[in-house]
Tab-separated table of C-alpha atoms and ligand atoms in Angstrom:
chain	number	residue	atom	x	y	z
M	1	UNK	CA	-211.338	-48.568	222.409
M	2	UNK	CA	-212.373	-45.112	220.838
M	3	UNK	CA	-212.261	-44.508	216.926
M	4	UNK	CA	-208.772	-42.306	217.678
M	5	UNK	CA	-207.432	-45.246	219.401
M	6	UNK	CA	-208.503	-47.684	217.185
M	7	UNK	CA	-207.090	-46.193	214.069
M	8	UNK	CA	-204.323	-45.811	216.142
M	9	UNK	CA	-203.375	-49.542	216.072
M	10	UNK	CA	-203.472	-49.838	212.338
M	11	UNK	CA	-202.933	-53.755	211.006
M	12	UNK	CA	-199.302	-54.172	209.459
M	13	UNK	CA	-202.119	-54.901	206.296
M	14	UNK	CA	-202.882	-51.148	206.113
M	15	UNK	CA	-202.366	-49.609	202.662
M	16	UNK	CA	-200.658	-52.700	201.423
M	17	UNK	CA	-201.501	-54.413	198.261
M	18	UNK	CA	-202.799	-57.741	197.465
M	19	UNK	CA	-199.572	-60.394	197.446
M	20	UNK	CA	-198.229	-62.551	195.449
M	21	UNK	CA	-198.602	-60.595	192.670
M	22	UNK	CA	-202.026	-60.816	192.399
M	23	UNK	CA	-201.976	-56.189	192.298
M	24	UNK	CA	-200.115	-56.572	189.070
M	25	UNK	CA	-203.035	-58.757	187.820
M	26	UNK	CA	-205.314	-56.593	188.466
M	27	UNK	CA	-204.834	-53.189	188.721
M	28	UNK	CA	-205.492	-52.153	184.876
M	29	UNK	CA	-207.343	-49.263	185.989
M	30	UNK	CA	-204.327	-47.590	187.961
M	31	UNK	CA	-202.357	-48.521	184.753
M	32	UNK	CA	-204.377	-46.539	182.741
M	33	UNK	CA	-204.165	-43.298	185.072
M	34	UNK	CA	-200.460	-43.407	185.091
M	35	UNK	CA	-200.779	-43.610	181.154
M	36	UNK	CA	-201.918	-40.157	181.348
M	37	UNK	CA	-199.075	-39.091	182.369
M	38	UNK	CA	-196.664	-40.879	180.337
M	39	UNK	CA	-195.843	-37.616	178.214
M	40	UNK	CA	-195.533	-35.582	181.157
M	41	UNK	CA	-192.549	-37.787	182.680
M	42	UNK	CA	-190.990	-37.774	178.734
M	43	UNK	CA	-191.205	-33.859	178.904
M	44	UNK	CA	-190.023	-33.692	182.638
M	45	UNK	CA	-186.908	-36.463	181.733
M	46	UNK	CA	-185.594	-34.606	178.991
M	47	UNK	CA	-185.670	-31.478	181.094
M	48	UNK	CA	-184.221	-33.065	184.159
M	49	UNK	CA	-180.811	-32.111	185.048
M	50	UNK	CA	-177.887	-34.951	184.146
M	51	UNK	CA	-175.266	-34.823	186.646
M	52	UNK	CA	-171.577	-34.957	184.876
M	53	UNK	CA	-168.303	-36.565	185.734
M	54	UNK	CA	-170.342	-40.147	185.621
M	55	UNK	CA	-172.405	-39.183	188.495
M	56	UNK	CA	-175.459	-41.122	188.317
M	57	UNK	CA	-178.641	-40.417	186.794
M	58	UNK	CA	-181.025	-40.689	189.595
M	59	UNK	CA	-184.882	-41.819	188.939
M	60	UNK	CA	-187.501	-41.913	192.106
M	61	UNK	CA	-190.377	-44.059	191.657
M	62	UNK	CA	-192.441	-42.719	194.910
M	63	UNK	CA	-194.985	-45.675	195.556
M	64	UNK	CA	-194.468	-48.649	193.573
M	65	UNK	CA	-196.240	-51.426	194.361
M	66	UNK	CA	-195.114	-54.789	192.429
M	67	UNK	CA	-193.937	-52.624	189.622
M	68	UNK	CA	-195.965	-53.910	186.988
M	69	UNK	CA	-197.317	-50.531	186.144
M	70	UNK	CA	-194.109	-48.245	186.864
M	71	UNK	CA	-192.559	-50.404	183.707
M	72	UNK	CA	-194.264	-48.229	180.939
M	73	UNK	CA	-193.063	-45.018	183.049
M	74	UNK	CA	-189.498	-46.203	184.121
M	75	UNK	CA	-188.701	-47.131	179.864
M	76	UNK	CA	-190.158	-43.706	179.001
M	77	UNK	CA	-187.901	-42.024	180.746
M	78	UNK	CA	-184.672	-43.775	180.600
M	79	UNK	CA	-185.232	-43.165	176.618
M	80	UNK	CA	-185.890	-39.635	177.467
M	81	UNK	CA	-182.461	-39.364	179.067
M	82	UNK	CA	-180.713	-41.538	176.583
M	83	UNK	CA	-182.039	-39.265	173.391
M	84	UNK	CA	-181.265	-36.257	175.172
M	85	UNK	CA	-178.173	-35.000	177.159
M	86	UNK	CA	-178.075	-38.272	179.325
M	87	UNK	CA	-176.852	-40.858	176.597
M	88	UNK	CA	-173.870	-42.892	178.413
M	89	UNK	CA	-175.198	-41.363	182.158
M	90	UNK	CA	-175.423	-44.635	184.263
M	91	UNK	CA	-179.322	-44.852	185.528
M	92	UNK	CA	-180.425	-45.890	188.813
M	93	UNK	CA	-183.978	-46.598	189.190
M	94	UNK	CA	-185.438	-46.669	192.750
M	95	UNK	CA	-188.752	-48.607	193.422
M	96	UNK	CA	-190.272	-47.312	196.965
M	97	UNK	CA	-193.024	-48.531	198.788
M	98	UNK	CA	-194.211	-49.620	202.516
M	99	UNK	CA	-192.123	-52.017	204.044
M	100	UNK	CA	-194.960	-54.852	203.754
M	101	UNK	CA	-195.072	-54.029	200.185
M	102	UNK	CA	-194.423	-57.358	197.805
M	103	UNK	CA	-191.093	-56.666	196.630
M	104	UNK	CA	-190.113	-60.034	195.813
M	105	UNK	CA	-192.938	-60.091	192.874
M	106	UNK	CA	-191.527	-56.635	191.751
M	107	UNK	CA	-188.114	-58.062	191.641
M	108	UNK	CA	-189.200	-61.335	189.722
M	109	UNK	CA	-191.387	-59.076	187.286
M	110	UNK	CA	-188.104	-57.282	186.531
M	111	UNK	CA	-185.994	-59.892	185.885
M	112	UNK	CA	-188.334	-62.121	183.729
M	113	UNK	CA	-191.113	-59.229	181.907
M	114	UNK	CA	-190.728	-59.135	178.239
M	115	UNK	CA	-191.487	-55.104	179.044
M	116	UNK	CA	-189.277	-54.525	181.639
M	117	UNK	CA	-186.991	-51.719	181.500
M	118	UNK	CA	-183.858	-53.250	181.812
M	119	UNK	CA	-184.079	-55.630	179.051
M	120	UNK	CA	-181.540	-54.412	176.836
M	121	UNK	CA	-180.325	-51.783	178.773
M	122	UNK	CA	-176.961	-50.368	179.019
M	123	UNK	CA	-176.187	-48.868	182.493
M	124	UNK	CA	-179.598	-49.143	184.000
M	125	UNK	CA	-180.016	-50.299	187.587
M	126	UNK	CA	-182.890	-51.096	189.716
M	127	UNK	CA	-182.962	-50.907	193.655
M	128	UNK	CA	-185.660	-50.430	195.951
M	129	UNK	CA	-186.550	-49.334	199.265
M	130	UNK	CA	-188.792	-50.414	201.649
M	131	UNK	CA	-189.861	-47.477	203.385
M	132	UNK	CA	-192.401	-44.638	203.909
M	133	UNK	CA	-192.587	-41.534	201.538
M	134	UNK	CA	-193.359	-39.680	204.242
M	135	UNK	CA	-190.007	-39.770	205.147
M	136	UNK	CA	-186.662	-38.727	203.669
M	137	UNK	CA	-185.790	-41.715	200.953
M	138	UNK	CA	-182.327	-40.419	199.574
M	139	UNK	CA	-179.541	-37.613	200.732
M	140	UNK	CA	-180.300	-34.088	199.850
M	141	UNK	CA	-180.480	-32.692	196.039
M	142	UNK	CA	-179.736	-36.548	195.020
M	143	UNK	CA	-183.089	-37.140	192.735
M	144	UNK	CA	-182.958	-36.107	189.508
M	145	UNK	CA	-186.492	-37.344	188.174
M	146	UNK	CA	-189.166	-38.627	190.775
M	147	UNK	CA	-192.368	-40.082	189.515
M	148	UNK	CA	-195.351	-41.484	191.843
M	149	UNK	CA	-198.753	-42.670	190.389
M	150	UNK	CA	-201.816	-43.648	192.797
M	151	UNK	CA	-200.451	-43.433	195.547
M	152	UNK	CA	-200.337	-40.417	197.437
M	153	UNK	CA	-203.940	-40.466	198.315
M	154	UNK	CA	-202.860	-43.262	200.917
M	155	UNK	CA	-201.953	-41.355	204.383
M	156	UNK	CA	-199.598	-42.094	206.661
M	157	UNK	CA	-202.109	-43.673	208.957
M	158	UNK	CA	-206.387	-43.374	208.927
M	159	UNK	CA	-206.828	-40.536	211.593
M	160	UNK	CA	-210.302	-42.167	212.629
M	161	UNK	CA	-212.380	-44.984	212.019
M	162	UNK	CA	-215.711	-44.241	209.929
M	163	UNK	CA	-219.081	-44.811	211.320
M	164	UNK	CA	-220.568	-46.918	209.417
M	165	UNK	CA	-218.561	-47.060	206.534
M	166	UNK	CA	-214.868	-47.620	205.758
M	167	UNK	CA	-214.033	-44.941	202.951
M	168	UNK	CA	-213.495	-41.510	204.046
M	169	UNK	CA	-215.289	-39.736	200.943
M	170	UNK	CA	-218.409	-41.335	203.149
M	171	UNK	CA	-217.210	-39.360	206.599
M	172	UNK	CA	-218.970	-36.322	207.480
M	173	UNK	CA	-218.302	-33.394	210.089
M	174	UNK	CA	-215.442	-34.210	212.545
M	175	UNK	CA	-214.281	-37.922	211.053
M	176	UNK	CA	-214.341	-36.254	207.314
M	177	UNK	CA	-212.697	-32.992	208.478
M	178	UNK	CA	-209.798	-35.098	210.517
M	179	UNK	CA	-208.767	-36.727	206.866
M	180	UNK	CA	-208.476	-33.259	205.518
M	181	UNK	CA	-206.466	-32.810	208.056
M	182	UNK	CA	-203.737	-36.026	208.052
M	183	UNK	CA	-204.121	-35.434	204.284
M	184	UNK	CA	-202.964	-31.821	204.255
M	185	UNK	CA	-200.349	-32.976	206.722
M	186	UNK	CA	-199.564	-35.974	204.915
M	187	UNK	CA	-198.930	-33.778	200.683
M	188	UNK	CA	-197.004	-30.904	202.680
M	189	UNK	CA	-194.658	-33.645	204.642
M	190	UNK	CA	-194.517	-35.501	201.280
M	191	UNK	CA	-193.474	-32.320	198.943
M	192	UNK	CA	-191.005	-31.147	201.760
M	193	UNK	CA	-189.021	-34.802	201.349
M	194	UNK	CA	-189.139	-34.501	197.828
M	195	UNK	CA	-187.778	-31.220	197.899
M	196	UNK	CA	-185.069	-31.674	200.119
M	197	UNK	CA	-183.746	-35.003	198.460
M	198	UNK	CA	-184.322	-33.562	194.166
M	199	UNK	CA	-181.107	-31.960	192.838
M	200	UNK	CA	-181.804	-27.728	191.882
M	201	UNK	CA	-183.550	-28.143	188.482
M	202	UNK	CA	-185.080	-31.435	189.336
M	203	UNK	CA	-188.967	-32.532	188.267
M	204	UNK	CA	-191.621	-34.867	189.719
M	205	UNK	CA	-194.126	-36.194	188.267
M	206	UNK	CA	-197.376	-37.158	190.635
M	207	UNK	CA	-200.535	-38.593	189.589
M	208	UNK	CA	-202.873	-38.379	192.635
M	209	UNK	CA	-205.554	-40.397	193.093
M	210	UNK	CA	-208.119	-37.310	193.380
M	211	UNK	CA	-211.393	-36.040	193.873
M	212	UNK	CA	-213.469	-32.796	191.853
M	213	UNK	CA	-214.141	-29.938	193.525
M	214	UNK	CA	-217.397	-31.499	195.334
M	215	UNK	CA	-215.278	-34.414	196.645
M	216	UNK	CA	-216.539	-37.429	194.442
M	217	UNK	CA	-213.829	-39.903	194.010
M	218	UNK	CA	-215.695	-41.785	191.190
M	219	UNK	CA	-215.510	-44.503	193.425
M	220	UNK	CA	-217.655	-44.413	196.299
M	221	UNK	CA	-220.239	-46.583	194.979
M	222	UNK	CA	-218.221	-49.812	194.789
M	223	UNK	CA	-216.952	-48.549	198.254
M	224	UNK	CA	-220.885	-48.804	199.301
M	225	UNK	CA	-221.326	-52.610	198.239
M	226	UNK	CA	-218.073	-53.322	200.187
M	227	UNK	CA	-219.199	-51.668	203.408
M	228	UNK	CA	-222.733	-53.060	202.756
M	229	UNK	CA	-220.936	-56.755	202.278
M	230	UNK	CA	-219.183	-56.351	205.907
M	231	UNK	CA	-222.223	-54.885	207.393
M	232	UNK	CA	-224.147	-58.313	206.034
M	233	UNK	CA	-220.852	-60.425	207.179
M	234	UNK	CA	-221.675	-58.738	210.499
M	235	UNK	CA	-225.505	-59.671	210.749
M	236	UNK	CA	-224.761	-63.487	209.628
M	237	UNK	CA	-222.378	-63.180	212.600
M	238	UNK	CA	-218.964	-63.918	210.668
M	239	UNK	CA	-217.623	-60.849	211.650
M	240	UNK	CA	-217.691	-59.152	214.715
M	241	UNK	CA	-219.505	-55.899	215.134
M	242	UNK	CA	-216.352	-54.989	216.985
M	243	UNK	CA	-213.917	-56.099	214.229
M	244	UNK	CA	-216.280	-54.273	211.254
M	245	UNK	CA	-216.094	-50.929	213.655
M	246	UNK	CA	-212.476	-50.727	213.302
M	247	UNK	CA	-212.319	-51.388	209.416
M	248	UNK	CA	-210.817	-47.803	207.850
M	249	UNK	CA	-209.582	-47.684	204.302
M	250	UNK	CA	-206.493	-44.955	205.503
M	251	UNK	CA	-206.605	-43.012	202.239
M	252	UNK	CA	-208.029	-39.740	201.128
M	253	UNK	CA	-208.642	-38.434	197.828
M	254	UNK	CA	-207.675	-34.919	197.929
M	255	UNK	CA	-209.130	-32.267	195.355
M	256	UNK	CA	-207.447	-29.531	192.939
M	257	UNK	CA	-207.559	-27.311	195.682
M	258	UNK	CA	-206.324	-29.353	198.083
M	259	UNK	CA	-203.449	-30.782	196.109
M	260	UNK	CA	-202.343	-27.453	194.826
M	261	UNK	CA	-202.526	-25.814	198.244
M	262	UNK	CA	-198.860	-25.647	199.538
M	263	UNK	CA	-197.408	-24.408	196.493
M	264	UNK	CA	-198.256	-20.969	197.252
M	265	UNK	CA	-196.443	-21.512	200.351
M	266	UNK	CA	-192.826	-21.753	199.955
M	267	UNK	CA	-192.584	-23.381	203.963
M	268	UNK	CA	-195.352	-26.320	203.147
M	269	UNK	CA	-193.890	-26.861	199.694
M	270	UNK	CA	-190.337	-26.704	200.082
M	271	UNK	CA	-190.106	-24.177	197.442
M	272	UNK	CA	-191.440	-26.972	195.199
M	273	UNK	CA	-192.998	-25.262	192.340
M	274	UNK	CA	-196.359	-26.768	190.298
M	275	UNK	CA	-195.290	-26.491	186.598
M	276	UNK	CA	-198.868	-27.698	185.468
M	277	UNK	CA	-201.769	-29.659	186.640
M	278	UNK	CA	-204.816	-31.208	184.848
M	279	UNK	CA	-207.797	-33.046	186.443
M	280	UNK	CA	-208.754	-36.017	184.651
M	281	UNK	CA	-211.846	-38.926	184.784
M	282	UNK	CA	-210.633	-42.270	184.132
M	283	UNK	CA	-212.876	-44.223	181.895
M	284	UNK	CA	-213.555	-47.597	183.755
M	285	UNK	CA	-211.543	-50.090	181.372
M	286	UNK	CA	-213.393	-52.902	183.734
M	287	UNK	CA	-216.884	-51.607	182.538
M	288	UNK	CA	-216.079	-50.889	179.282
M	289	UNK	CA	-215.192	-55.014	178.309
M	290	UNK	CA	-218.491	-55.261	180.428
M	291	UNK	CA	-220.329	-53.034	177.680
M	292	UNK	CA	-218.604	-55.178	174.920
M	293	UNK	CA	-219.620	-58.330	176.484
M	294	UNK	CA	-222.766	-58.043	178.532
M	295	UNK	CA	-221.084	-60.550	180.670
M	296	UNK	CA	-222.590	-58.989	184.266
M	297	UNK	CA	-220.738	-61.964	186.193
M	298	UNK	CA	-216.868	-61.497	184.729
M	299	UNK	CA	-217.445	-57.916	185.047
M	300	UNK	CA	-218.629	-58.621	188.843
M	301	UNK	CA	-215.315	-60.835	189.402
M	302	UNK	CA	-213.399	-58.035	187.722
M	303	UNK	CA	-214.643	-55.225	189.822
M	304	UNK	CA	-214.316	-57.617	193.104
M	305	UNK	CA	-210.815	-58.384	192.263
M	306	UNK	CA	-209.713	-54.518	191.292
M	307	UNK	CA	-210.774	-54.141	194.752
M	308	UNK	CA	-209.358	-57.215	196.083
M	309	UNK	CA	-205.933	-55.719	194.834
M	310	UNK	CA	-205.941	-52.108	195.826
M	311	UNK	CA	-207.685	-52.548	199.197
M	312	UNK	CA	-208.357	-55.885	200.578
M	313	UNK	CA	-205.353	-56.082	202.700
M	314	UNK	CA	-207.218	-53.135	204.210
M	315	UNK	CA	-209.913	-54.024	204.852
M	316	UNK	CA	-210.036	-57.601	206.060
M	317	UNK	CA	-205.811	-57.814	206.902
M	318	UNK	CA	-206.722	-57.506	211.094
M	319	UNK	CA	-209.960	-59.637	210.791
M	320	UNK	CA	-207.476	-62.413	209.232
M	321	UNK	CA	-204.408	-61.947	211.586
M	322	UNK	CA	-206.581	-62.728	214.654
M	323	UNK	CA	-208.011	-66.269	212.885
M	324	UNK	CA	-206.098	-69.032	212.112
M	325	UNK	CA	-205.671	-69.608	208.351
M	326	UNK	CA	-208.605	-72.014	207.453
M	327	UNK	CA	-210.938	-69.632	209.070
M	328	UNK	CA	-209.016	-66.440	207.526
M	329	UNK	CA	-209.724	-68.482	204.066
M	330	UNK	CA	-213.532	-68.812	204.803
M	331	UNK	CA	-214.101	-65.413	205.773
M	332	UNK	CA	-212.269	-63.975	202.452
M	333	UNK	CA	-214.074	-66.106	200.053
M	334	UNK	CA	-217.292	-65.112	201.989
M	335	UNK	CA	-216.546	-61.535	201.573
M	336	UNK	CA	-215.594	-61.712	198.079
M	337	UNK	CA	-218.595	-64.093	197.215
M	338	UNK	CA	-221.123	-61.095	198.814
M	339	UNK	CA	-219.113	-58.369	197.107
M	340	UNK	CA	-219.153	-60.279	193.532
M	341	UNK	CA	-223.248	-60.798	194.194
M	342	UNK	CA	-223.851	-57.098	195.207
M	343	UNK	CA	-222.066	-55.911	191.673
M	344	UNK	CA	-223.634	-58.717	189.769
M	345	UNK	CA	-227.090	-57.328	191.132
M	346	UNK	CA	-225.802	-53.520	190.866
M	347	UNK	CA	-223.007	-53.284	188.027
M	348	UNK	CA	-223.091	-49.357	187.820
M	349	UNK	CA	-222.750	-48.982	191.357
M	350	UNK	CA	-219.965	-51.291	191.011
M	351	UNK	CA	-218.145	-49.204	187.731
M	352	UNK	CA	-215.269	-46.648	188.607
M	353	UNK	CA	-215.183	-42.978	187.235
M	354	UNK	CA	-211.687	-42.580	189.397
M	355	UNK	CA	-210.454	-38.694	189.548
M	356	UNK	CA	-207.175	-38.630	188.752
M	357	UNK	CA	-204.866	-35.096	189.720
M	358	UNK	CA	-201.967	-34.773	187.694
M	359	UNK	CA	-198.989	-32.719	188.640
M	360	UNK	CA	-195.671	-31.887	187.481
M	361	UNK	CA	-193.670	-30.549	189.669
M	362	UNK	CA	-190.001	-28.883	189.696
M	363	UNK	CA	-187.319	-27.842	191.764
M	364	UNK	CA	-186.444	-24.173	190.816
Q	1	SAM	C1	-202.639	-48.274	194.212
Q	1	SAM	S1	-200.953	-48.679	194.466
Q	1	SAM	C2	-200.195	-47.863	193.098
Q	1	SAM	C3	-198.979	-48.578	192.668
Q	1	SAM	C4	-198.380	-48.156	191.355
Q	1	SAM	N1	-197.710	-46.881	191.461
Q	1	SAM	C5	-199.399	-48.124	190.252
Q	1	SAM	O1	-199.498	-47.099	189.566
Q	1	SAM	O2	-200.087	-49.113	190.060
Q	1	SAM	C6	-200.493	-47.623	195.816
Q	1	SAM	C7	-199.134	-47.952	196.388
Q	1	SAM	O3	-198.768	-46.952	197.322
Q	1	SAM	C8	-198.115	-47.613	198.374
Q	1	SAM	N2	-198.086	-46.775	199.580
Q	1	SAM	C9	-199.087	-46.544	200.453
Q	1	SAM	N3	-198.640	-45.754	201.434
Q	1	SAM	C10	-197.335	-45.498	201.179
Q	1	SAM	C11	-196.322	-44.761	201.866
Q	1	SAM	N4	-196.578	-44.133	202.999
Q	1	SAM	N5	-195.086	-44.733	201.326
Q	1	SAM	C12	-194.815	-45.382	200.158
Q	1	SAM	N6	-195.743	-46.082	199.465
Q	1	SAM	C13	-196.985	-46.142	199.984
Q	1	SAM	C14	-198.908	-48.892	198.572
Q	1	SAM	O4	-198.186	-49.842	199.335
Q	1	SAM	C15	-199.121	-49.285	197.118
Q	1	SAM	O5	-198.097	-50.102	196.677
C-alpha cells in the first residue's frame, strides 16, 4: 500500500480521544487554552442575537470531547445570556464531536459534576451530536453562539502518512505541503458550515490549536520521544515495520496566516468575518508542578498520559484492532512504559509550549 492509500484507510481510532473518561483526566493543558478564551465567549454571548417569541437560545459547542473542559465555557455563557437580553430565553446547548467520541462519559459528567452547567439551571438543555464538523450540524441561521476549543487542528482525515515520524509539523516537501493543503481545505469547509447554520448577527468563538509563523507547535519534542518509542517498539520486533509506517497523527497546526486566510475571501469564509485574533503560548501546567516538585517520574507519567489522552487512540488504535485484547494490553503498556522512560531521561523535550490561535468570529 502507498502512503496516499494508507492514510486512506484511517482506523475508526483516528482523532478520537482516550475512553472512559480517562481525556477528562487528563487534558489540563487543553483546559487551560480554552481558559483564554473564557472572556471572549462572555463578550461574544452578550452580543449574540436572542431570538424572541420563546425561540430558543441556541449554543454550538464545535468539538467536545467528554465535556469536562466545555463546562467552564458552556456556564460562562449561559450567565452571559441570562444577565443580558436572554434572561427567561430557553438554552439549548449542543455538544459535537466524531461519532467514536465518548459521549456516554460526557453525559455522566453532566449529570453528576458539581460544575456542570445545568446544576441549577432554569431552561437549560444539553444534546449532542455525533458527527463531523466538517459537515452541516444544524439548519441554516439556527446557531446563535458557537464555541470550539482544540480542536480544529484535527483534519478530516491525514492526507499522507509521515516518513519516519507521525506528526506532521515533522513532514517536509510534498507530505508537509499535502497537510497545508487538507488543512486549508479542512478551516474553509469548516467556516462555510458555520456560516451557513449561525443566525445574521451570530459569533463563534475558536481556539485553534496553532503554530507561530515558523510552524513550531510547542509540541514537537514530546512528538519526537513518541515516534522514537515506536521506532524502538519496531526494532524489539513488537511492532511491525509495516504497522509503524502507517501510524499518522491526522492533525495540523495551522499558523496566524493560515487561520486568518479565508476571511479576506468572502467564498472560503462564508462571509464569516474575524472580529479579533490573538496568538498565545500556553505555559505547560504539567511542567510547572514538575518545577515545584522535582519529581522527574510523576512529571514523566503526566506528560505520557496528556498524550495518552489527546492522541493515543491515534496512534496505536489500528495496531490494537488487529490483536486480540491481551496482546493489545501488552503492546500499550510497552509503549507507554518506553514513552514514560524517554521523558524521565529527557523532561524538556517532554514539556509543551502549545500555540494556541484565538479567534472570534461573527456573522455580519
Ligand atoms: C483535544 S480534544 C478537545 C476537546 C475539548 N474541546 C477541550 O477543549 O478539551 C479535540 C476534540 O476534537 C474532536 N474532533 C476531531 N475531529 C473532529 C471532527 N471532524 N468533528 C468534530 N470533532 C472532532 C476529537 O474527537 C476531540 O474530542
Amino acid at each position: 500500500m502507498n502512503d496516499e492509500a494508507a492514510a486512506a484507510t484511517p482506523s475508526p481510532s483516528a482523532g478520537v480521544m482516550e475512553r472512559g473518561g480517562f481525556y477528562n483526566e487528563h487534558s489540563q493543558p487543553q483546559q487551560d487554552a480554552g481558559g483564554f478564551a473564557l472572556p471572549w465567549i462572555e463578550e461574544a454571548a452578550r452580543a449574540a442575537p436572542v431570538p424572541g417569541d420563546g425561540g430558543l437560545f441556541v449554543i454550538a459547542d464545535y468539538g467536545a470531547a467528554q465535556g469536562r473542559n466545555s463546562l467552564a465555557p458552556m456556564r460562562t455563557a449561559i450567565r452571559a445570556v441570562r444577565a443580558g437580553r436572554g434572561a427567561e430565553v430557553p438554552i439549548a446547548v449542543t455538544h459535537t464531536d466524531i461519532a467514536g467520541n465518548d459521549f456516554s462519559a460526557l453525559v455522566r459528567l453532566l449529570e453528576s459534576s458539581e460544575a456542570s452547567y445545568l446544576r441549577g439551571a432554569e431552561k437549560v438543555f444539553a444534546y449532542a451530536a455525533g458527527q463531523s464538523f466538517y459537515r452541516r450540524l444544524f439548519p441554516d441561521g439556527q446557531v446563535c453562539l458557537g464555541w470550539s476549543s482544540i480542536a480544529v487542528h484535527w483534519l478530516s482525515a491525514a492526507p499522507a502518512t509521515i516518513p519516519g515520524h507521525i506528526w506532521s509539523p515533522r513532514a517536509t516537501g510534498e507530505t508537509l505541503a499535502a497537510f497545508a493543503a487538507r488543512a486549508e481545505e479542512d478551516w474553509r469547509t469548516f467556516l462555510r458550515h458555520r456560516a451557513a447554520e449561525m443566525r445574521p448577527g451570530a459569533r463563534l468563538v475558536v481556539v485553534g490549536g496553532g503554530a507561530d509563523e515558523a510552524g513550531d507547535s510547542g509540541a514537537d519534542g514530546l512528538m519526537d520521544l513518541a515516534n522514537a518509542t515506536l521506532q524502538a517498539l519496531v526494532a524489539e520486533g513488537a511492532l511491525s515495520a509495516d504497522e509503524y509506517r502507517r501510524i499518522v497523527i491526522p492533525t495540523y497546526n495551522r499558523t496566524p496566516a493560515e487561520f486568518m486566510a479565508p476571511f479576506g475571501e468572502p467564498d472560503a469564509s462564508g462571509g464569516l468575518v474575524l472580529r479579533r485574533h490573538a496568538l498565545e503560548v500556553l505555559p505547560d501546567p504539567l511542567w510547572q508542578a514538575f518545577e515545584r516538585s522535582g519529581d522527574t517520574a510523576a512529571f514523566a507519567a503526566a506528560a505520557t498520559d496528556f498524550f495518552e489522552a489527546a492522541f493515543g487512540p491515534s496512534v496505536l488504535g489500528a495496531a490494537l484492532e488487529s490483536r486480540d485484547a491481551t496482546a493489545g494490553q501488552a503492546l500499550a503498556q510497552r509503549f507507554y512504559a518506553g514513552l514514560r522512560q524517554r521523558v524521565a531521561a529527557d523532561p524538556a523535550s517532554g514539556s509543551c509550549r502549545w500555540r494556541v490561535f484565538l479567534m472570534l468570529i461573527e456573522k455580519p
